[in-house]
């Protein structure tokens, strides 16, 4: 139908482009649209991962056997992961939390913000336990709950070794 229309084109990672076109009766019209790319291909580093850790033997709280609180040793859960930023550079993220609390990675006050969408592998450890990993799929702009991680106590010797 003849008239004036607004043509639009959109593509993920680009700003939507618009152009007016006038079509005469029985005719065709063409328009050139320039789509401007969005920094980071439209991806936002706004996601976070939260989770909890337990003792695999008891399904209870981590106790960090063998630590000496009198020497200033504290029982903390450490979570470490690799994450890419918008420039493609890889950074190592590490957070600690008390065994009875939930961890969040990256930390809420991380100056680089949250995570980009993707599949991440977290390494979870605590003194007196074997480290383990958990994979978490992270969408954009979400707080994702990781599966609970159960840590097994590290092997230890009791008694005298001859």
mmCIF file of C-alpha atoms in Angstrom:
data_model
loop_
_atom_site.group_PDB
_atom_site.id
_atom_site.type_symbol
_atom_site.label_atom_id
_atom_site.label_comp_id
_atom_site.label_asym_id
_atom_site.label_seq_id
_atom_site.Cartn_x
_atom_site.Cartn_y
_atom_site.Cartn_z
ATOM 1 C CA UNK A 1 0.000 0.000 0.000
ATOM 2 C CA UNK A 2 1.417 3.433 -0.851
ATOM 3 C CA UNK A 3 2.526 5.657 1.985
ATOM 4 C CA UNK A 4 5.343 6.620 4.302
ATOM 5 C CA UNK A 5 6.696 3.966 6.645
ATOM 6 C CA UNK A 6 9.443 3.616 9.219
ATOM 7 C CA UNK A 7 11.747 0.711 8.430
ATOM 8 C CA UNK A 8 13.573 -0.865 11.356
ATOM 9 C CA UNK A 9 16.328 -3.459 11.594
ATOM 10 C CA UNK A 10 17.650 -5.121 14.715
ATOM 11 C CA UNK A 11 20.404 -7.573 15.471
ATOM 12 C CA UNK A 12 21.641 -8.756 18.856
ATOM 13 C CA UNK A 13 24.687 -6.753 19.908
ATOM 14 C CA UNK A 14 23.672 -3.701 17.831
ATOM 15 C CA UNK A 15 21.517 -0.639 18.399
ATOM 16 C CA UNK A 16 18.256 -0.944 16.440
ATOM 17 C CA UNK A 17 18.367 1.197 13.278
ATOM 18 C CA UNK A 18 15.434 3.147 11.805
ATOM 19 C CA UNK A 19 14.882 4.888 8.443
ATOM 20 C CA UNK A 20 11.826 6.542 6.878
ATOM 21 C CA UNK A 21 10.760 5.196 3.454
ATOM 22 C CA UNK A 22 8.076 6.409 1.075
ATOM 23 C CA UNK A 23 6.469 3.885 -1.227
ATOM 24 C CA UNK A 24 4.520 5.030 -4.305
ATOM 25 C CA UNK A 25 1.625 3.029 -5.719
ATOM 26 C CA UNK A 26 3.031 0.022 -7.573
ATOM 27 C CA UNK A 27 6.594 0.981 -6.651
ATOM 28 C CA UNK A 28 9.380 -0.186 -4.397
ATOM 29 C CA UNK A 29 11.622 1.695 -2.016
ATOM 30 C CA UNK A 30 15.068 1.038 -0.643
ATOM 31 C CA UNK A 31 16.859 2.357 2.425
ATOM 32 C CA UNK A 32 20.312 1.913 3.841
ATOM 33 C CA UNK A 33 20.454 1.262 7.563
ATOM 34 C CA UNK A 34 23.618 1.470 9.609
ATOM 35 C CA UNK A 35 23.594 -0.571 12.781
ATOM 36 C CA UNK A 36 25.968 0.621 15.489
ATOM 37 C CA UNK A 37 27.502 -2.121 17.622
ATOM 38 C CA UNK A 38 26.933 -2.082 21.357
ATOM 39 C CA UNK A 39 30.102 -2.319 23.466
ATOM 40 C CA UNK A 40 30.529 -5.874 24.709
ATOM 41 C CA UNK A 41 28.185 -7.150 21.969
ATOM 42 C CA UNK A 42 25.197 -6.189 24.103
ATOM 43 C CA UNK A 43 26.261 -8.410 26.969
ATOM 44 C CA UNK A 44 26.130 -7.097 30.507
ATOM 45 C CA UNK A 45 28.300 -8.272 33.398
ATOM 46 C CA UNK A 46 25.476 -8.178 35.935
ATOM 47 C CA UNK A 47 25.123 -11.746 37.227
ATOM 48 C CA UNK A 48 26.227 -13.357 40.484
ATOM 49 C CA UNK A 49 26.513 -16.900 41.872
ATOM 50 C CA UNK A 50 25.480 -17.829 45.396
ATOM 51 C CA UNK A 51 25.853 -21.120 47.181
ATOM 52 C CA UNK A 52 26.489 -23.101 50.345
ATOM 53 C CA UNK A 53 29.062 -25.668 51.440
ATOM 54 C CA UNK A 54 28.642 -28.637 53.772
ATOM 55 C CA UNK A 55 30.668 -31.472 55.299
ATOM 56 C CA UNK A 56 30.156 -34.573 53.109
ATOM 57 C CA UNK A 57 30.268 -36.916 56.120
ATOM 58 C CA UNK A 58 27.638 -35.173 58.221
ATOM 59 C CA UNK A 59 25.823 -32.978 55.678
ATOM 60 C CA UNK A 60 26.295 -30.339 58.355
ATOM 61 C CA UNK A 61 28.474 -27.298 58.726
ATOM 62 C CA UNK A 62 32.172 -27.323 57.776
ATOM 63 C CA UNK A 63 34.293 -27.505 60.949
ATOM 64 C CA UNK A 64 37.877 -27.193 59.595
ATOM 65 C CA UNK A 65 39.476 -29.927 61.725
ATOM 66 C CA UNK A 66 43.052 -29.318 62.794
ATOM 67 C CA UNK A 67 42.887 -25.528 62.943
ATOM 68 C CA UNK A 68 44.198 -23.725 66.013
ATOM 69 C CA UNK A 69 41.930 -20.754 66.816
ATOM 70 C CA UNK A 70 44.402 -19.682 69.547
ATOM 71 C CA UNK A 71 46.996 -19.160 66.801
ATOM 72 C CA UNK A 72 44.580 -16.935 64.865
ATOM 73 C CA UNK A 73 43.580 -19.602 62.350
ATOM 74 C CA UNK A 74 40.010 -19.186 61.166
ATOM 75 C CA UNK A 75 37.683 -21.615 59.466
ATOM 76 C CA UNK A 76 36.660 -20.081 56.143
ATOM 77 C CA UNK A 77 35.266 -21.430 52.903
ATOM 78 C CA UNK A 78 37.159 -20.163 49.837
ATOM 79 C CA UNK A 79 35.586 -20.048 46.380
ATOM 80 C CA UNK A 80 37.765 -19.302 43.330
ATOM 81 C CA UNK A 81 36.920 -19.019 39.634
ATOM 82 C CA UNK A 82 38.110 -17.571 36.331
ATOM 83 C CA UNK A 83 35.876 -15.072 34.527
ATOM 84 C CA UNK A 84 36.238 -13.031 31.343
ATOM 85 C CA UNK A 85 35.409 -9.334 31.317
ATOM 86 C CA UNK A 86 33.916 -7.316 28.437
ATOM 87 C CA UNK A 87 37.363 -6.799 26.889
ATOM 88 C CA UNK A 88 37.981 -10.561 26.809
ATOM 89 C CA UNK A 89 40.643 -10.451 29.530
ATOM 90 C CA UNK A 90 40.468 -13.225 32.131
ATOM 91 C CA UNK A 91 40.426 -12.374 35.813
ATOM 92 C CA UNK A 92 40.609 -14.623 38.858
ATOM 93 C CA UNK A 93 37.875 -14.084 41.414
ATOM 94 C CA UNK A 94 38.197 -15.299 45.002
ATOM 95 C CA UNK A 95 35.762 -14.863 47.873
ATOM 96 C CA UNK A 96 35.710 -16.238 51.403
ATOM 97 C CA UNK A 97 32.818 -16.789 53.772
ATOM 98 C CA UNK A 98 32.144 -18.271 57.154
ATOM 99 C CA UNK A 99 31.140 -21.967 56.963
ATOM 100 C CA UNK A 100 27.601 -21.232 58.169
ATOM 101 C CA UNK A 101 26.991 -18.462 55.614
ATOM 102 C CA UNK A 102 26.188 -18.399 51.927
ATOM 103 C CA UNK A 103 28.972 -17.271 49.586
ATOM 104 C CA UNK A 104 28.488 -14.862 46.698
ATOM 105 C CA UNK A 105 30.898 -14.578 43.794
ATOM 106 C CA UNK A 106 31.866 -12.027 42.709
ATOM 107 C CA UNK A 107 31.491 -10.115 45.957
ATOM 108 C CA UNK A 108 28.802 -7.420 45.977
ATOM 109 C CA UNK A 109 31.477 -4.715 46.266
ATOM 110 C CA UNK A 110 33.638 -6.035 43.390
ATOM 111 C CA UNK A 111 34.713 -2.941 41.396
ATOM 112 C CA UNK A 112 34.410 -4.877 38.114
ATOM 113 C CA UNK A 113 30.746 -5.711 38.744
ATOM 114 C CA UNK A 114 29.179 -9.081 38.108
ATOM 115 C CA UNK A 115 29.623 -11.934 35.651
ATOM 116 C CA UNK A 116 28.923 -12.171 31.943
ATOM 117 C CA UNK A 117 26.597 -14.978 30.828
ATOM 118 C CA UNK A 118 28.381 -18.330 30.483
ATOM 119 C CA UNK A 119 29.382 -21.626 32.052
ATOM 120 C CA UNK A 120 31.675 -21.216 35.052
ATOM 121 C CA UNK A 121 33.670 -23.713 37.117
ATOM 122 C CA UNK A 122 34.031 -22.826 40.797
ATOM 123 C CA UNK A 123 36.702 -24.399 43.013
ATOM 124 C CA UNK A 124 35.538 -24.670 46.607
ATOM 125 C CA UNK A 125 37.922 -25.364 49.492
ATOM 126 C CA UNK A 126 38.278 -25.129 53.265
ATOM 127 C CA UNK A 127 41.118 -26.017 55.655
ATOM 128 C CA UNK A 128 41.089 -29.732 56.493
ATOM 129 C CA UNK A 129 38.982 -30.660 53.436
ATOM 130 C CA UNK A 130 39.701 -31.767 49.884
ATOM 131 C CA UNK A 131 38.870 -29.052 47.340
ATOM 132 C CA UNK A 132 36.167 -29.787 44.799
ATOM 133 C CA UNK A 133 34.567 -28.078 41.805
ATOM 134 C CA UNK A 134 31.043 -27.254 40.737
ATOM 135 C CA UNK A 135 29.874 -25.962 37.345
ATOM 136 C CA UNK A 136 27.243 -23.250 37.130
ATOM 137 C CA UNK A 137 25.431 -21.970 34.025
ATOM 138 C CA UNK A 138 24.873 -18.227 34.390
ATOM 139 C CA UNK A 139 22.350 -16.238 32.313
ATOM 140 C CA UNK A 140 22.508 -12.451 31.896
ATOM 141 C CA UNK A 141 21.330 -10.218 34.733
ATOM 142 C CA UNK A 142 20.529 -12.969 37.260
ATOM 143 C CA UNK A 143 21.541 -14.302 40.656
ATOM 144 C CA UNK A 144 22.090 -18.040 40.225
ATOM 145 C CA UNK A 145 22.082 -20.551 43.051
ATOM 146 C CA UNK A 146 24.859 -23.130 42.671
ATOM 147 C CA UNK A 147 24.297 -26.716 43.754
ATOM 148 C CA UNK A 148 25.333 -27.279 47.370
ATOM 149 C CA UNK A 149 28.932 -28.452 47.542
ATOM 150 C CA UNK A 150 29.825 -31.245 49.958
ATOM 151 C CA UNK A 151 33.516 -31.286 50.918
ATOM 152 C CA UNK A 152 35.228 -34.476 52.080
ATOM 153 C CA UNK A 153 37.711 -34.248 54.954
ATOM 154 C CA UNK A 154 41.343 -34.528 53.921
ATOM 155 C CA UNK A 155 42.992 -37.831 54.792
ATOM 156 C CA UNK A 156 45.024 -37.669 57.966
ATOM 157 C CA UNK A 157 47.238 -39.946 59.992
ATOM 158 C CA UNK A 158 46.622 -40.544 63.632
ATOM 159 C CA UNK A 159 49.313 -42.091 65.755
ATOM 160 C CA UNK A 160 53.005 -42.662 65.199
ATOM 161 C CA UNK A 161 54.573 -43.350 61.831
ATOM 162 C CA UNK A 162 57.710 -45.462 62.025
#
